[in-house]
Coordinates of C-alpha atoms and ligand atoms in Angstrom, one line a residue:
M1 CA 15.6 -5.4 -39.4
T2 CA 16.5 -8.3 -37.4
T3 CA 19.7 -8.5 -36.9
T4 CA 20.0 -4.6 -36.0
V5 CA 17.3 -5.3 -33.2
H6 CA 19.6 -8.0 -31.7
I7 CA 22.4 -5.9 -31.5
L8 CA 20.6 -2.8 -30.4
Q9 CA 19.5 -5.0 -27.7
E10 CA 23.1 -6.6 -27.2
Q11 CA 23.8 -2.8 -26.4
L12 CA 20.6 -2.2 -24.7
R13 CA 22.6 -4.9 -22.4
H14 CA 25.9 -3.9 -21.5
L15 CA 24.6 -0.3 -21.0
R16 CA 22.5 -2.6 -17.8
M17 CA 19.2 -1.8 -19.0
T18 CA 18.1 -5.5 -19.6
E19 CA 14.4 -5.3 -19.2
T20 CA 14.3 -2.3 -21.9
A21 CA 16.3 -5.5 -23.9
N22 CA 14.1 -7.8 -23.7
E23 CA 11.4 -5.6 -24.7
L24 CA 12.2 -4.0 -27.3
P25 CA 10.8 -5.1 -29.9
V26 CA 7.4 -5.0 -28.2
L27 CA 8.1 -0.8 -27.6
L28 CA 9.2 -1.0 -31.5
R29 CA 6.2 -2.5 -32.5
N30 CA 4.4 0.0 -30.8
A31 CA 6.1 2.6 -32.2
E32 CA 5.1 1.2 -35.5
T33 CA 1.6 1.0 -34.8
M34 CA 1.1 4.5 -32.8
S35 CA 3.4 6.3 -35.1
W36 CA 5.4 8.0 -32.3
T37 CA 7.7 10.5 -32.3
Y38 CA 11.2 10.2 -32.2
Q39 CA 10.9 12.0 -28.5
E40 CA 7.6 10.2 -27.3
F41 CA 8.9 6.9 -28.4
M42 CA 12.5 8.2 -26.1
Q43 CA 10.5 8.9 -22.9
E44 CA 8.4 5.4 -23.4
I45 CA 11.8 3.6 -23.6
L46 CA 13.5 5.9 -20.8
L47 CA 10.2 5.1 -18.3
F48 CA 9.7 1.3 -19.2
E49 CA 13.2 1.1 -18.1
M50 CA 12.5 2.7 -15.1
K51 CA 9.1 1.1 -14.3
R52 CA 11.0 -2.2 -14.2
R53 CA 14.0 -0.8 -12.1
E54 CA 11.4 0.3 -9.7
E55 CA 9.6 -3.0 -10.0
K56 CA 13.0 -5.1 -9.4
N57 CA 13.6 -3.2 -6.3
V58 CA 10.2 -3.8 -4.5
E59 CA 11.0 -7.0 -5.1
K60 CA 14.4 -7.4 -3.9
R61 CA 13.1 -5.3 -0.7
L62 CA 10.6 -7.1 0.4
K63 CA 13.3 -10.7 -0.1
L64 CA 15.6 -8.7 1.9
A65 CA 12.4 -8.1 4.3
K66 CA 12.2 -11.7 5.5
F67 CA 8.3 -11.6 6.5
P68 CA 7.3 -14.6 7.5
Y69 CA 3.7 -14.0 5.2
H70 CA 2.9 -11.9 3.2
K71 CA -0.7 -9.9 3.6
T72 CA -1.1 -6.7 3.2
L73 CA -3.6 -3.6 4.9
D74 CA -5.5 -3.9 2.1
E75 CA -6.5 -8.0 3.1
F76 CA -6.6 -6.2 6.4
N77 CA -10.4 -6.3 7.2
I78 CA -10.9 -3.4 10.0
E79 CA -14.6 -4.7 10.6
E80 CA -13.8 -7.2 12.7
Q81 CA -10.9 -5.5 14.5
E82 CA -12.7 -2.8 16.5
S83 CA -10.3 -1.7 18.7
L84 CA -9.0 0.3 15.4
S85 CA -10.6 2.6 12.7
K86 CA -10.9 2.7 9.4
R87 CA -9.0 6.2 9.9
Q88 CA -6.6 5.0 12.8
I89 CA -5.3 2.6 10.0
N90 CA -5.1 4.8 7.0
Q91 CA -3.1 7.1 9.1
L92 CA -0.8 4.9 10.1
R93 CA -0.5 3.7 6.3
E94 CA 1.0 7.0 5.4
L95 CA 4.0 6.7 7.2
N96 CA 4.0 9.4 8.9
W97 CA 5.5 8.2 12.0
L98 CA 7.6 6.5 9.9
E99 CA 9.1 9.9 8.0
Q100 CA 10.0 11.3 11.8
Q101 CA 11.6 7.8 13.3
Y102 CA 8.3 7.2 15.9
N103 CA 8.3 3.4 17.6
I104 CA 4.9 1.5 16.6
I105 CA 3.0 -0.9 18.8
L106 CA 1.4 -3.2 18.5
L107 CA 0.0 -5.7 21.8
G108 CA -2.8 -7.9 22.1
P109 CA -3.9 -11.0 21.9
P110 CA -3.0 -14.5 20.1
G111 CA -4.8 -14.0 17.1
A112 CA -6.1 -10.5 16.9
G113 CA -3.6 -9.3 14.0
K114 CA -1.1 -7.7 14.9
T115 CA 1.4 -9.1 13.2
H116 CA -0.4 -8.5 10.3
I117 CA -0.7 -5.1 11.0
G118 CA 2.9 -5.2 11.1
I119 CA 3.5 -7.0 7.7
G120 CA 1.0 -5.2 5.9
L121 CA 2.8 -1.7 7.6
G122 CA 6.5 -3.5 6.3
I123 CA 5.0 -3.5 2.5
E124 CA 3.1 -0.2 2.8
A125 CA 6.9 0.8 3.8
I126 CA 8.9 -0.8 0.8
S127 CA 6.4 0.4 -1.7
K128 CA 7.4 3.6 -1.3
G129 CA 11.3 3.0 -1.0
Y130 CA 11.9 2.3 2.7
K131 CA 14.0 -0.6 3.5
V132 CA 12.4 -3.3 6.3
S133 CA 13.3 -6.6 8.2
F134 CA 11.1 -8.6 10.1
S135 CA 12.0 -11.0 12.4
S136 CA 10.6 -13.2 15.3
M137 CA 12.5 -11.5 19.2
G138 CA 13.5 -15.1 19.0
E139 CA 15.3 -15.5 15.5
L140 CA 16.8 -11.3 16.6
V141 CA 18.5 -12.8 20.0
H142 CA 19.2 -15.8 18.2
L143 CA 21.2 -13.3 14.7
L144 CA 23.0 -11.5 18.5
K145 CA 24.2 -14.3 20.1
T146 CA 26.3 -15.5 17.1
E147 CA 27.2 -12.7 15.3
E148 CA 30.8 -12.9 16.3
Y149 CA 31.3 -16.8 14.8
I150 CA 29.0 -17.1 12.1
R151 CA 28.6 -15.0 9.3
K152 CA 25.3 -15.7 7.8
S153 CA 24.2 -13.2 11.0
Q154 CA 26.5 -11.0 10.7
M155 CA 25.4 -10.0 7.4
Q156 CA 21.5 -10.2 8.7
L157 CA 22.1 -7.7 11.5
K158 CA 23.4 -5.3 9.3
R159 CA 21.3 -5.5 7.4
I160 CA 18.4 -5.1 10.1
K161 CA 20.8 -1.8 11.2
E162 CA 20.4 -0.7 7.7
S163 CA 16.5 -0.6 7.4
D164 CA 14.5 2.3 7.7
L165 CA 11.9 0.0 9.6
V166 CA 12.7 -2.3 11.7
I167 CA 9.9 -5.4 12.8
I168 CA 10.6 -6.7 15.8
D169 CA 7.5 -9.8 16.0
D170 CA 6.6 -11.4 19.5
L171 CA 8.8 -9.0 21.5
M172 CA 9.4 -10.1 25.5
Y173 CA 8.3 -13.5 24.7
L174 CA 10.7 -15.7 26.0
A175 CA 13.0 -14.5 29.5
M176 CA 16.5 -13.4 28.7
D177 CA 19.6 -13.6 30.7
Q178 CA 21.6 -11.4 31.6
R179 CA 23.2 -11.4 28.1
E180 CA 20.8 -11.4 26.1
A181 CA 19.5 -8.3 27.2
N182 CA 22.7 -6.7 27.1
L183 CA 22.9 -7.9 23.3
F184 CA 19.3 -6.5 23.2
F185 CA 19.8 -3.1 25.1
H186 CA 23.5 -2.2 22.5
L187 CA 20.9 -2.9 19.1
I188 CA 18.1 -1.0 20.6
N189 CA 20.3 1.8 21.3
H190 CA 21.8 2.1 17.5
L191 CA 18.2 1.8 16.1
Y192 CA 17.1 4.6 18.2
E193 CA 16.5 7.4 16.4
R194 CA 18.3 6.1 13.1
S195 CA 15.2 4.2 12.3
S196 CA 11.4 3.4 13.2
I197 CA 10.5 0.4 15.8
I198 CA 6.9 -2.0 15.1
S199 CA 7.2 -4.3 18.1
T200 CA 4.4 -7.1 18.7
S201 CA 3.6 -8.5 22.3
N202 CA 0.8 -9.9 23.5
K203 CA 2.6 -8.9 27.3
G204 CA 2.0 -4.8 27.9
P205 CA 5.4 -2.8 29.0
E206 CA 5.1 -3.5 32.9
E207 CA 5.9 -6.9 32.4
W208 CA 8.5 -7.1 30.4
V209 CA 10.5 -5.9 33.2
E210 CA 9.9 -9.4 34.7
L211 CA 10.6 -11.5 31.6
M212 CA 14.3 -9.2 31.0
G213 CA 15.0 -10.1 35.2
D214 CA 17.5 -6.7 35.1
Q215 CA 15.4 -3.2 36.0
G216 CA 18.6 -1.6 34.9
I217 CA 18.6 -2.8 31.4
T218 CA 15.0 -2.6 31.0
T219 CA 14.3 0.6 31.4
A220 CA 17.1 1.6 29.5
I221 CA 15.1 -0.5 26.8
L222 CA 11.7 1.0 27.5
D223 CA 12.9 4.2 27.4
R224 CA 14.2 3.8 23.8
L225 CA 11.6 2.6 22.6
L226 CA 8.6 4.4 24.4
H227 CA 10.5 7.9 24.0
R228 CA 8.8 8.6 20.2
V229 CA 5.8 6.0 20.0
E230 CA 1.8 5.3 19.6
V231 CA 0.8 2.6 21.2
I232 CA -2.0 0.2 20.0
Q233 CA -3.8 -1.7 21.6
L234 CA -6.1 -4.6 20.0
N235 CA -8.8 -6.3 21.7
E236 CA -9.4 -8.8 24.2
N237 CA -11.8 -10.7 22.3
D238 CA -11.0 -10.1 19.0
S239 CA -9.0 -13.1 18.3
Y240 CA -9.1 -13.6 14.1
R241 CA -8.2 -17.1 14.2
L242 CA -10.8 -18.3 16.7
K243 CA -13.3 -16.8 15.3
H244 CA -12.3 -18.3 11.9
R245 CA -10.6 -21.3 12.6
F246 CA -11.3 -24.5 9.9
T247 CA -12.9 -27.0 12.9
I248 CA -13.3 -30.8 12.5
F249 CA -16.7 -30.5 13.5
E250 CA -20.1 -30.9 11.6
K251 CA -21.1 -26.5 12.0
E252 CA -24.3 -27.1 13.3
S253 CA -22.6 -29.1 16.6
V254 CA -20.6 -26.8 17.2
Q255 CA -21.1 -24.3 19.6
T256 CA -20.0 -20.7 20.3
Ligands
ADP1 P1 -1.0 -11.9 15.5 O1 -1.6 -11.0 16.6 O2 -1.0 -13.4 17.1 O3 0.2 -11.9 15.7 P2 -2.1 -12.5 13.6 O4 -1.5 -11.0 12.8 O5 -0.6 -13.2 13.2 O6 -1.9 -12.3 14.6 O7 -3.2 -12.9 12.7 C1 -3.4 -14.6 12.9 C2 -3.9 -14.9 11.5 O8 -5.6 -14.4 11.4 C3 -2.9 -14.6 9.9 O9 -3.2 -15.0 9.1 C4 -4.1 -13.5 10.0 O10 -4.1 -12.1 8.4 C5 -5.3 -13.4 10.5 N1 -5.9 -12.1 11.4 C6 -6.0 -11.4 12.0 N2 -6.7 -10.4 12.2 C7 -7.2 -10.4 11.3 C8 -8.0 -9.2 10.5 N3 -8.6 -8.2 11.1 N4 -8.6 -8.9 9.3 C9 -7.9 -10.4 8.1 N5 -7.7 -11.4 8.7 C10 -7.2 -11.2 9.7
MG2 MG1 2.5 -12.7 15.9

């Protein structure tokens, strides 16, 4: 029996059903103890392989997304953020906007939860089978500037361009020169109507013009980002980081 199982495992591996191969002894034992019919056994085997493949795909897509940290929407405490309702979060979670290639802009001061919501939506999208990529504006500009001569940048940009959802964190955080603005415009233009973009920023679109310098390019970028967009403004005075900061002082002595 042992040798037969071993041979079966080899054959499964040959058919690239590695997960089932590893699990085979358990599956066979279950089949015996639960008296599965041939049909049930076949179904269990196939379901197991499919489930594991999907789990591995999710793991792979999560890794490729390059999130700076892993936090889900369930970990987002909605009571702390008055400007967003549970209903709105749930609507966002349904991902109809992604299906319809809408963009989302999350605005608000540092610590308001913009990045967390972006990552949470990204994780949600990955679990539903979408390809997602996350990068800060700074990283993105670096990739664009080095695309021609650094192969890694080229690969990462390829991945970003193929994503269904592109998350750009801290959009317009830094001033850009003409060349950078141009490169950024070409990327946005490529993504336009192909993917959804979630961007976060602590500055409103009216301030972006200043940072880009070139009015023409800024207008062209804004045109594409704002064409089909849901702008979510998070509250000024709901900085989670500030409220939940660690302090080096005794609790009693902290004046708030
Ligand atoms: P920013 O708006 O600056 O991008 P982040 O999303 O990075 O802020 O939030 C800062 C930290 O506070 C993160 O660790 C995030 O998970 C946490 N945080 C912010 N808002 C909430 C919230 N409403 N519930 C739970 N954690 C939150
Ligand atoms: Mg952030």
